[in-house]
XYZ file of C-alpha atoms in Angstrom:
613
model
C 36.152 -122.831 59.247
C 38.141 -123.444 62.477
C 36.500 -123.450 65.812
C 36.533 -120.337 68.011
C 39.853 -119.816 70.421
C 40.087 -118.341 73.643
C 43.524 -117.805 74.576
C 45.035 -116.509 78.128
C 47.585 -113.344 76.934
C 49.541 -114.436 80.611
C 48.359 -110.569 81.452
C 46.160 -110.423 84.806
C 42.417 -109.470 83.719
C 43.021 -109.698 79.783
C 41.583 -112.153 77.575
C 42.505 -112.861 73.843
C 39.607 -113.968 71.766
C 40.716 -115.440 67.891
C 37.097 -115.663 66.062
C 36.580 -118.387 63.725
C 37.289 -116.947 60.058
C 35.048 -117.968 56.757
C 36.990 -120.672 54.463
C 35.640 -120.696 51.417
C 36.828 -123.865 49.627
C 37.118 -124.188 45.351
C 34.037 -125.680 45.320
C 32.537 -122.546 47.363
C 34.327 -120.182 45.259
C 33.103 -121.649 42.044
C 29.266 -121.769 43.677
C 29.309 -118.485 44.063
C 30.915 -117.591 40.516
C 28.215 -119.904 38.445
C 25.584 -117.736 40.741
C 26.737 -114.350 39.690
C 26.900 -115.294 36.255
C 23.272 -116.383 35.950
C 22.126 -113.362 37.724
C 24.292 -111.733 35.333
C 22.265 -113.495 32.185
C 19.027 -113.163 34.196
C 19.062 -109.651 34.802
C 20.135 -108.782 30.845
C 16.458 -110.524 29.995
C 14.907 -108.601 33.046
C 16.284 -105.284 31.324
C 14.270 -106.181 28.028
C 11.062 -106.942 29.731
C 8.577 -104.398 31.178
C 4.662 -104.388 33.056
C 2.330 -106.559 31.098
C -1.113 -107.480 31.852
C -1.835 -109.104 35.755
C 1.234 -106.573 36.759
C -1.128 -103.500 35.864
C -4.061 -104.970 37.784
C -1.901 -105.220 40.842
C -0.727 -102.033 40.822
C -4.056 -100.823 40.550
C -5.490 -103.099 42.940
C -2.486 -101.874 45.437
C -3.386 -98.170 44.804
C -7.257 -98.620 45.534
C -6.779 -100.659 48.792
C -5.222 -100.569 52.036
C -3.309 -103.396 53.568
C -6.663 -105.229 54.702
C -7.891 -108.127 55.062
C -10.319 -108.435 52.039
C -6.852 -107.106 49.949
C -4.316 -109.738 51.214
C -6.557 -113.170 51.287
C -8.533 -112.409 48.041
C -7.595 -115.454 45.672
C -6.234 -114.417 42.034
C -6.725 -116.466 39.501
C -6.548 -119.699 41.979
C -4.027 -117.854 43.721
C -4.150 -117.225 47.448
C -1.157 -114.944 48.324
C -0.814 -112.717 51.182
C 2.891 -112.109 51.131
C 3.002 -111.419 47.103
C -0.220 -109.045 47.376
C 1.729 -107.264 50.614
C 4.773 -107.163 48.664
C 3.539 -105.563 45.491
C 1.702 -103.001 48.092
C 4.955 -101.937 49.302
C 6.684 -102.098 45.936
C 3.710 -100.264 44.357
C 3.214 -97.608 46.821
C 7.653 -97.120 47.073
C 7.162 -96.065 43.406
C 4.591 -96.832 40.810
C 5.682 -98.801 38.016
C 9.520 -98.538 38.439
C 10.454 -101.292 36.904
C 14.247 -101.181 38.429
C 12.758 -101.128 41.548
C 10.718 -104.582 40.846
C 13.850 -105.840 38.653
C 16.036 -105.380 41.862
C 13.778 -106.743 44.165
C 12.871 -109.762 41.811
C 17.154 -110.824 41.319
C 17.526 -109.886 44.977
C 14.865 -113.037 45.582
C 16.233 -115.052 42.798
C 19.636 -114.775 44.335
C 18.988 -115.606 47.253
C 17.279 -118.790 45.867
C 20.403 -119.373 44.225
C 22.296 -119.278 47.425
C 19.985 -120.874 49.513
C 20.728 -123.808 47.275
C 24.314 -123.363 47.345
C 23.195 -123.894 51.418
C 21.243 -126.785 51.122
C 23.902 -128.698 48.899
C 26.762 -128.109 51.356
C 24.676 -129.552 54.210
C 23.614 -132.701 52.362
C 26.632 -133.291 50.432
C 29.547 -130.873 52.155
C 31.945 -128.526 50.203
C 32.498 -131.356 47.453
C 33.329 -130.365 44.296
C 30.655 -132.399 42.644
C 27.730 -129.934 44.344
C 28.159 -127.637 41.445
C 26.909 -129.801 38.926
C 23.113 -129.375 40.507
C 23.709 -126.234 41.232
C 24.405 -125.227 37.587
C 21.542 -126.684 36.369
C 19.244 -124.950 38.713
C 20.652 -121.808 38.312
C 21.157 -121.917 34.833
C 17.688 -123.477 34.004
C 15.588 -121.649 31.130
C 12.696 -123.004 32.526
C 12.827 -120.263 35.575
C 13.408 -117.384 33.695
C 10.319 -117.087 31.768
C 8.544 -116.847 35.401
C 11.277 -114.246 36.645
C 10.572 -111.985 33.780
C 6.791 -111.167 34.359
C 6.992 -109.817 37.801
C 3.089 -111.092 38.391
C 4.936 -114.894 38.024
C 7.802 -113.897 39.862
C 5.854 -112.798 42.777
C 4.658 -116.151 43.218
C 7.509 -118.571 41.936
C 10.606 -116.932 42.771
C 9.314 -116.458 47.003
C 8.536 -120.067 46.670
C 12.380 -121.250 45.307
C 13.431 -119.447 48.348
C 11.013 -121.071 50.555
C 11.889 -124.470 49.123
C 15.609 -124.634 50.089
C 15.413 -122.717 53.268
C 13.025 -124.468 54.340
C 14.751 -128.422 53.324
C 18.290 -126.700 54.578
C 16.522 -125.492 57.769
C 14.854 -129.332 58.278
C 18.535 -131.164 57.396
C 20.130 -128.995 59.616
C 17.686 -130.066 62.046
C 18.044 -133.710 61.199
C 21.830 -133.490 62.100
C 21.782 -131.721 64.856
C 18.476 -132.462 66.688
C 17.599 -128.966 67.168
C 14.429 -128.097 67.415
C 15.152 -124.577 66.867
C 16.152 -125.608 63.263
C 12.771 -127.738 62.857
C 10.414 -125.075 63.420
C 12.626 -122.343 60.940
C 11.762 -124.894 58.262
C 8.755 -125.094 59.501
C 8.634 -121.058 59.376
C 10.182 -121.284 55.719
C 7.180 -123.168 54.572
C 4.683 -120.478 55.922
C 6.613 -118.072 53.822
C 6.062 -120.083 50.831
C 2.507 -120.666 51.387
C 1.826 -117.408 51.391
C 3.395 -116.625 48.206
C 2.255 -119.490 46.082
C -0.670 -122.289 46.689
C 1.981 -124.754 45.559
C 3.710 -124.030 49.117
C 1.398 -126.698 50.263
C 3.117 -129.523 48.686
C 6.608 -128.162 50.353
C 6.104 -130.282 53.542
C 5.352 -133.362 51.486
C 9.168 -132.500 49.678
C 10.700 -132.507 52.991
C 9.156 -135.187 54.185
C 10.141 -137.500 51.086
C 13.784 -136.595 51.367
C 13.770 -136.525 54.934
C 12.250 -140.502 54.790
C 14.248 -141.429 51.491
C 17.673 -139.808 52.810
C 18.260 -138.977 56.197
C 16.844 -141.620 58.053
C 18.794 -144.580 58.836
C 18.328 -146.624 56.346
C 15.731 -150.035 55.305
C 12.725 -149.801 53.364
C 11.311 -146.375 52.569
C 7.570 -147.152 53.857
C 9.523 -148.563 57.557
C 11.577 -145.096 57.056
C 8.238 -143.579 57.042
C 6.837 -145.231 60.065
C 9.804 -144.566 61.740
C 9.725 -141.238 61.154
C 6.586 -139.911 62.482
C 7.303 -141.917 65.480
C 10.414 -140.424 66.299
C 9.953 -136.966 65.554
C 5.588 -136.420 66.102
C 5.976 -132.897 67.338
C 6.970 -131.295 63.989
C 5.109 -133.487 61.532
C 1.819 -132.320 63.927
C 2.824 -129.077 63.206
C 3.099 -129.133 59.430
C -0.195 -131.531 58.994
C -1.885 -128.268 61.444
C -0.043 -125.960 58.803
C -1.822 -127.615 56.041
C -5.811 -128.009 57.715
C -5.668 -124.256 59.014
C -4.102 -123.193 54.896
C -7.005 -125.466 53.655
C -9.968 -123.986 55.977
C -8.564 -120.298 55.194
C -8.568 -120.937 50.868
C -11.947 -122.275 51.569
C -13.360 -120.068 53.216
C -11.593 -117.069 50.934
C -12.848 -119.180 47.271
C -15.737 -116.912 47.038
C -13.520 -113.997 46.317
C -11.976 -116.014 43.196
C -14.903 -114.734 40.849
C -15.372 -116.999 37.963
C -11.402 -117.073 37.793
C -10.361 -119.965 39.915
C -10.262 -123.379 39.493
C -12.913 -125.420 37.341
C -13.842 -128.792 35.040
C -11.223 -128.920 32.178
C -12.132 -130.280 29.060
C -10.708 -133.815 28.077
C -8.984 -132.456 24.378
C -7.793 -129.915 25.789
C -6.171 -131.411 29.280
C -4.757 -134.081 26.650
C -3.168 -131.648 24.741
C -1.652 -129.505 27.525
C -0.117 -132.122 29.442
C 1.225 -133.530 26.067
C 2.898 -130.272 25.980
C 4.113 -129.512 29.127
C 5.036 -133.149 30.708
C 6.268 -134.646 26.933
C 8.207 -131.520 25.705
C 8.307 -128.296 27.864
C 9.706 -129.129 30.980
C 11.800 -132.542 30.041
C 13.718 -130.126 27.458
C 14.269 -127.399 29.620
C 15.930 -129.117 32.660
C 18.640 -129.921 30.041
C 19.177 -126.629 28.669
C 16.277 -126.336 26.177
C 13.591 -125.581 24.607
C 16.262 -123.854 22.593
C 13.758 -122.229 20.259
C 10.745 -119.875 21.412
C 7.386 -119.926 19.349
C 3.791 -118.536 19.648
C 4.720 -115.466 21.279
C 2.478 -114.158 23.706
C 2.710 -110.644 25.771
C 4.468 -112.303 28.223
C 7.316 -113.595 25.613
C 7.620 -116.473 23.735
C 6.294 -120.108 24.295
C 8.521 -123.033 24.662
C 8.418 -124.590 20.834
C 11.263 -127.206 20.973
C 12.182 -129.199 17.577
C 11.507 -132.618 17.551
C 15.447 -133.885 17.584
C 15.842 -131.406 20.525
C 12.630 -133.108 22.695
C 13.782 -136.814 21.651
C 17.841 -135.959 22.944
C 15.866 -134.804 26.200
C 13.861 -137.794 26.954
C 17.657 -139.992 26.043
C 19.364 -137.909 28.725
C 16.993 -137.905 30.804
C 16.694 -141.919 30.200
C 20.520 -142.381 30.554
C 20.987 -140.326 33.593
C 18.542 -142.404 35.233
C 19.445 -145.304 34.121
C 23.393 -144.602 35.523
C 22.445 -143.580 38.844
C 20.232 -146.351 39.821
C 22.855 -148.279 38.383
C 25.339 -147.306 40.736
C 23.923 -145.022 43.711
C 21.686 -146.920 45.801
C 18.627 -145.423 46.385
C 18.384 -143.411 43.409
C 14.824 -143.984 42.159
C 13.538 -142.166 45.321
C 14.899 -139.446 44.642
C 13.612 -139.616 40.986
C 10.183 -140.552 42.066
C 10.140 -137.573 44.462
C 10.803 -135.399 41.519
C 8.474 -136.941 39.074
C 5.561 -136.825 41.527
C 6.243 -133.343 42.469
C 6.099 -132.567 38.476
C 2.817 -134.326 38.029
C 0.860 -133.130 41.364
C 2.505 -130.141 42.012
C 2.966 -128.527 38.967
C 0.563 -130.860 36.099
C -2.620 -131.068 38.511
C -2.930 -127.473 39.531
C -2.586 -126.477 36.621
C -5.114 -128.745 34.585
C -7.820 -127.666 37.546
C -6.823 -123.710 36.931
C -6.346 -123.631 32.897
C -7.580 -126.807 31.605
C -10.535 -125.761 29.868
C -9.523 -123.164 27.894
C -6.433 -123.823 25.522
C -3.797 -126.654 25.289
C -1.293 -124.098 24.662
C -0.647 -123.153 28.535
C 1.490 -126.490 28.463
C 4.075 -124.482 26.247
C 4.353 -121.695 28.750
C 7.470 -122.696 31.271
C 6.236 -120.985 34.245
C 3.791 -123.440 35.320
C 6.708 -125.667 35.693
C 9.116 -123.278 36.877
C 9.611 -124.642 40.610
C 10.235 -128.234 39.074
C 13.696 -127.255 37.664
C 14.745 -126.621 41.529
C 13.128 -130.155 42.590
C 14.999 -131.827 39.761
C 18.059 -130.260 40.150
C 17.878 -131.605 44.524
C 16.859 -134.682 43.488
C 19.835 -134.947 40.685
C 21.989 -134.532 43.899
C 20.504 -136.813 45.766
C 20.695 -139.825 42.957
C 24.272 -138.850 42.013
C 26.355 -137.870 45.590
C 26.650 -139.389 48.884
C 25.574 -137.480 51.712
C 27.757 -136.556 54.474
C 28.892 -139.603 56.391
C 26.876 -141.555 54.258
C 27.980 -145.456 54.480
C 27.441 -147.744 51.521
C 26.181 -145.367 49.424
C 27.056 -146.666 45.944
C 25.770 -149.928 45.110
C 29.216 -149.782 43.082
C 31.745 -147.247 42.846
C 31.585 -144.929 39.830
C 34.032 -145.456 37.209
C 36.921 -143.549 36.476
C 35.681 -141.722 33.574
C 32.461 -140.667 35.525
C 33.584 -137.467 37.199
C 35.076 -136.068 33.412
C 31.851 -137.346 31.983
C 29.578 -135.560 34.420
C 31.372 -132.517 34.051
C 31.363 -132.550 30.026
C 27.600 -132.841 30.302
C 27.145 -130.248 32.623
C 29.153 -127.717 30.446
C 26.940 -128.832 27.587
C 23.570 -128.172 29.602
C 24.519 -124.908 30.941
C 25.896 -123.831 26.989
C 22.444 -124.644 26.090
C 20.631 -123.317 28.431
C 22.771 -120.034 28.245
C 21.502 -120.585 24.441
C 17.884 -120.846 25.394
C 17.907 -118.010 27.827
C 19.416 -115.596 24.917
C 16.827 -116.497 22.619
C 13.987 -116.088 25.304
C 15.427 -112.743 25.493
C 14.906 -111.750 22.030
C 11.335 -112.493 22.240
C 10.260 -109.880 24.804
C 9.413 -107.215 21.872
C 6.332 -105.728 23.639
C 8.250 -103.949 26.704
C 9.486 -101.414 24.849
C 6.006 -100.181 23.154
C 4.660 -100.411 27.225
C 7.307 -98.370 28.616
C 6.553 -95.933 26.050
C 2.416 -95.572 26.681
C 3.546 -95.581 30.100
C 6.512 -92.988 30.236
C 4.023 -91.019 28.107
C 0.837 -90.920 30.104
C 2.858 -90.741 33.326
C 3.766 -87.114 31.697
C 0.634 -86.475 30.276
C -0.967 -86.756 33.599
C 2.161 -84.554 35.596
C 0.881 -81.835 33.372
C -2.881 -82.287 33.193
C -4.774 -78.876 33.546
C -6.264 -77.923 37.200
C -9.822 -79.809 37.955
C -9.624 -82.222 35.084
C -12.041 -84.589 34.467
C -10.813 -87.931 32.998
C -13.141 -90.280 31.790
C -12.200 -93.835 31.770
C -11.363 -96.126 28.853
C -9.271 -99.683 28.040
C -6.007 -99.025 28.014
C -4.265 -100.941 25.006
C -4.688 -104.999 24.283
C -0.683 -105.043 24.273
C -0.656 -103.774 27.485
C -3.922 -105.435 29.017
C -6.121 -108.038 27.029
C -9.880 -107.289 27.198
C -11.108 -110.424 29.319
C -10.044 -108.310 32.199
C -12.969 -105.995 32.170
C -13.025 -103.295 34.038
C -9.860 -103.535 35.778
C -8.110 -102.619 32.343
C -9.572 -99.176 32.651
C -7.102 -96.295 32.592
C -9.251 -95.508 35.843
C -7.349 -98.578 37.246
C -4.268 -99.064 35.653
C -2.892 -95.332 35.534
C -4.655 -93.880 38.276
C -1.498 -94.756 40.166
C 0.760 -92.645 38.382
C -1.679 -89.133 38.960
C -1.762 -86.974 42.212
C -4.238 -87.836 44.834
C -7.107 -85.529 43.769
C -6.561 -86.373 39.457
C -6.362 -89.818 40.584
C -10.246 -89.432 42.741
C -11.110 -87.775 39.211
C -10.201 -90.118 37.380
C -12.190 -93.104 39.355
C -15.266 -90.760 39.830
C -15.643 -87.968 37.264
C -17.708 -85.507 37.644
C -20.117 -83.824 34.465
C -18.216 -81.566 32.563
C -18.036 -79.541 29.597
C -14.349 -80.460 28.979
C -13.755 -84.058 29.877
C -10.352 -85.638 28.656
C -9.553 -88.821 28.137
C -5.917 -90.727 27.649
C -5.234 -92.038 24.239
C -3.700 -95.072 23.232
C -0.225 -93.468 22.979
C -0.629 -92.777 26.125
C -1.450 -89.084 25.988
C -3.977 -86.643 27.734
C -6.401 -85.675 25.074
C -10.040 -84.047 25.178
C -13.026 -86.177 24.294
C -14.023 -86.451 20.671
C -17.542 -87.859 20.699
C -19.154 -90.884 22.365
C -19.304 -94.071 20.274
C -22.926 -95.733 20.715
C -26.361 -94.018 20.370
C -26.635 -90.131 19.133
C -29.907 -87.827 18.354
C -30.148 -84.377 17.577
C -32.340 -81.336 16.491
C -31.577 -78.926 13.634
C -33.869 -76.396 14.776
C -36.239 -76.033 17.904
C -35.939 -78.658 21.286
C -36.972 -81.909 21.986
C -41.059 -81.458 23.404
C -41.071 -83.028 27.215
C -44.166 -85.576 27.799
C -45.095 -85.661 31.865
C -41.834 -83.590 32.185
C -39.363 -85.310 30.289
C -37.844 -86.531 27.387
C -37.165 -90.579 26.868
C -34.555 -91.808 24.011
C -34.520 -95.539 22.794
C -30.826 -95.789 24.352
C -29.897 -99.100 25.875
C -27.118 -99.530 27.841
C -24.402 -102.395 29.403
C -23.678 -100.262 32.580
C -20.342 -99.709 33.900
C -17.470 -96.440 34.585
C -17.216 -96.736 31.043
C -20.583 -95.716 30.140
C -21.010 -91.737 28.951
C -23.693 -89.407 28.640
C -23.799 -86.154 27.100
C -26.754 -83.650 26.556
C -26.348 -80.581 24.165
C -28.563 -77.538 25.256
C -29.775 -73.911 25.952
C -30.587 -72.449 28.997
C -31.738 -68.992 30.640
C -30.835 -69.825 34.217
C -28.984 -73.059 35.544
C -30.834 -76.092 35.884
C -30.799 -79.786 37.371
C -32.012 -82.163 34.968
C -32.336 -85.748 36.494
C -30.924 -88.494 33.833
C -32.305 -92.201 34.557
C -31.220 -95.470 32.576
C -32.920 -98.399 34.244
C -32.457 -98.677 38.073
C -30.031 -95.325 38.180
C -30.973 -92.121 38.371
C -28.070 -89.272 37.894
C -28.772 -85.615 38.669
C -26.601 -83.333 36.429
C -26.494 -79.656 36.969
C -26.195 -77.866 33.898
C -25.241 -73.808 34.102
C -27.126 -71.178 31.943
C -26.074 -70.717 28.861
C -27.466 -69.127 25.329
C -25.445 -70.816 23.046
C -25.833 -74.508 22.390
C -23.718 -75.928 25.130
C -22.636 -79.708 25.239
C -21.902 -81.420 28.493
C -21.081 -84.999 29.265
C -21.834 -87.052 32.501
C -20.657 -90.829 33.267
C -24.298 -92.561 34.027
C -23.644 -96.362 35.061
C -27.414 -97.615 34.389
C -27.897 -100.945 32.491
C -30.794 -100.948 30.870
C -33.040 -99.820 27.831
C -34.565 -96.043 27.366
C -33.015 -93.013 28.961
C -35.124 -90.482 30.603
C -34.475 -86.948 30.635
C -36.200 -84.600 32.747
C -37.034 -81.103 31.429
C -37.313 -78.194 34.053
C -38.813 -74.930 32.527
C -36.396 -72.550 30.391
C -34.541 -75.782 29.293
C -34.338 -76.479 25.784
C -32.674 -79.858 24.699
C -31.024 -79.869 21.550
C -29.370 -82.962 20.805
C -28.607 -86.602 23.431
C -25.593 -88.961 23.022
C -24.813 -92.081 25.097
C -21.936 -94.572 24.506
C -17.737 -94.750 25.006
C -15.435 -92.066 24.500
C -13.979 -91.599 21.908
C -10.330 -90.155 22.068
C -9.879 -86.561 19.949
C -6.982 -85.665 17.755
């Protein structure tokens, strides 16, 4: 790009002003090229995957709230997220469950990761040709598409690739320039990853590694250090303050976690997962693997590399190494920066958060997906001389070294265009979701006036069962129904004609209620002190039904209590047996009925509902 011009046109008053014009060099060109080409892959897997489980529970969750307090800073799963709770809020209310919408929004993040890179590399490096082989490997790495195809991992890892290389390019620009306007954007970019993922935290301890291994002016790296934070105090204040006031605030907000958050893991089982993910998950897929995709879970498949595939991995790995400590000089930092990142940032966390339940969580690639981005900056770092950089190579490369680099590269990306493929094919549930959803998104556009829908799960495909009650159909499709079916649907009222939504997704009437049942074939059930108790016992919660089959002269109120709850229910006169059901939330053992005069109860059910034909 050439500097601006101001020119004198040798006409009195008149100016002539030639602007600087973009040059995009090869190098640029071809950037940009290998960046529309993985968004090009990435969104073809995007258009096979669909909502699955944490994405209904934030949809709900954004549907039942406001943009509060309690709703931003409540931790998920270990999670503390403002800006991903605020941004499914905005998605969610835009248009509930439109999965272009979130697909667009999701590539429209990733790219800009991808280009953000592009940004960082051309600071640290310039517009050399050799930038593109890190920038292929990030862009093309399998291990980050797993995360961008379940939007509830996307909302956290793809934010925080953004974060990471605005916020390093911000800090290098700074670095070069002395601007402190440049300091405090990183510093800025670093918020914004905080508040999409808890691993923002570790993003100031990236910067300052590669600020102290890289930019400094050379020596030892602990006298790099040293010097450092005695040259520039002002920002590395700011970012230790960052840190204290993130730590007091996911403190103080653990109590929200539930029994979800972090806890002890259990020694097989940590043993096991980090087996997985540090010996075969991530080390094949920042070369282009796993290749092959086993165990498939909701989310898609589970990294399941062959054994020749993990052991060529751990050689390439080796030999890349190996070649650029051999000739760039300071390479191991930069490999230590990414191998401590891998282990404490990515290993730790998730050990605290998942550790005691299964060892297979080390297969699953998202947990690692941020370390493919790390790796691929510190590849740069151990293979390229900075700008201006003096003495940089401990020898220079030979001859062969530029072909070579580039024949690997095209090898890693032909795999991992491989792996992505395959990861494709294993996203077979989406299609069976957007159906249950396309069809109870109907069912509920033409649901009678006044309905009463009683809650029930929605299907294990779509939500598993550990999530309680926030897998209701009161939850997960009340977003999709019309302000007063959706208050119906999260408080129904006793009715004669309650419906309830199938597992296909459609609007059907109640069948019977699955539990406890009693009935009369002639007379009614004789009230002692005014009532009638029946040995039901009960687990609470909206999913919890009553129904009472009777004959009346005149309307009545009959008072219904299980345990602590009491429900009133007002029954209208009727001289036919008549059969109306009520929710009734009590835990507890032994229903009472009340029994006003002219009331005569026939028959008592209590349980789940039970979806008609």
């Amino acid at each position: 790009m050439t500097e601006t011009e101001i020119e004198d046109a040798r006409q009195p008053g008149t100016i002539r002003i030639r602007l600087a014009a973009p040059r995009l060099g090869p190098a640029t060109l071809a950037a940009l090229a290998l960046i529309i080409v993985s968004l090009v892959f990435k969104a073809h897997v995007l258009s096979r995957s669909y909502f699955i489980e944490d994405d209904f529970l934030f949809v709900g969750d954004a549907h039942e709230h406001g943009l509060t307090w309690d709703y931003l800073m409540r931790v998920h799963k270990g999670h503390l997220m403002p800006g991903a709770l605020l941004l499914v809020w905005v998605v969610s209310r835009a248009a509930a469950y439109n999965w272009f919408l979130v697909c667009s929004v999701m590539l429209a993040l990733q790219a800009a990761a991808s280009v953000g890179m592009l940004v960082l590399l051309r600071r640290l490096f310039g517009g050399r040709t050799g930038i593109l082989i890190p920038l292929a490997v990030y862009v093309f790495a399998p291990l980050t598409v797993p995360a961008l195809s379940w939007w509830s991992a996307a909302l956290n890892a793809v934010p925080l690739q953004v974060a990471i290389v605005f916020s390093l390019a911000a800090h290098v620009r700074y670095v070069q320039t002395g601007d402190m306007r440049f300091a405090w954007r990183g510093l800025a970019w670093a918020v914004l990853g905080m508040a999409f993922s808890t691993k923002g935290v570790f993003l100031p301890f990236v910067t300052f590694a590669v600020t102290t291994a890289y930019l400094g002016p050379g020596g030892g790296w602990v006298r790099s250090m040293v010097r450092e934070l005695r040259a520039r105090p002002r920002i590395w204040l700011a970012y230790a303050g960052l840190l204290a006031a993130y730590a007091v605030v996911y403190l103080a907000q653990q109590g929200t976690a539930g029994d979800e958050g972090a806890g002890v893991p259990k020694t097989d089982v940590t043993a096991g997962l980090l087996g997985w993910m540090l010996g075969k998950t991530f080390p094949t897929g920042v070369v282009g693997g796993p290749l092959n995709w086993g165990g498939l879970a909701g989310t898609g498949g589970l990294a399941d590399p062959s054994s020749p595939m993990v052991v060529s991995a751990w050689l390439t790995i080796a030999v890349v190494v190996a070649l650029t400590c051999l000739y760039r000089r300071h390479a191991w930092r930069a490999w230590l920066i990414a191998a401590a990142f891998v282990v404490v940032a990515d290993a730790a966390p998730t050990v605290l958060a998942r550790g005691r339940y299964t060892a297979l969580v080390g297969t699953e690639t998202r947990y690692v997906a941020d370390a493919a981005l790390i790796v691929a900056i510190c590849l740069a770092l151990a293979f390229l001389p900075l700008r201006g950089e003096e003495r940089a190579l401990r020898r220079p490369y030979p001859e062969i070294m530029p072909l070579a680099a580039a024949l690997a590269t095209f090898v890693v990306v032909g795999m991992s265009i491989a792996s992505i493929t395959s990861y494709g094919r294993t996203l077979v549930v989406g299609d069976r979701i957007r159906a249950y959803l396309d069809t109870a998104r109907a069912s509920l556009a033409s649901a009678p006036a006044g309905a009463q829908i009683y809650p029930r799960p929605v299907p294990d495909y779509a939500v598993l069962p550990w999530n309680g009650e926030r897998r209701l159909t009161s939850h997960v499709l009340a977003p999709l129904a019309g302000d007063v079916l959706r208050a119906s649907m999260r408080d129904p009222r006793p009715t004669d004609k309650p419906y309830v939504i199938d597992d296909s997704g459609r609007l059907v009437g109640v069948a019977k209620l699955f539990g406890y049942f009693d009935f009369l074939k002639e007379g009614c059930y004789p009230p002692k002190d005014g009532a009638v108790t029946f040995p039901v016992e009960s687990q609470g919660g909206p999913e919890a039904v009553g129904a009472l089959s009777y004959t009346s002269e005149r309307p009545v109120t009959v008072e219904v209590s299980l345990g602590a709850v009491s429900r009133r229910v007002d029954l209208p006169a009727s001289a036919q047996n008549r059969l109306v059901y009520f929710p009734h939330p009590g835990v507890g053992r032994g229903m009472r009925v009340t029994a006003p005069d002219g009331l005569c109860l026939k028959a008592v059910a209590f349980g789940a509902v039970v979806p008609g034909p």
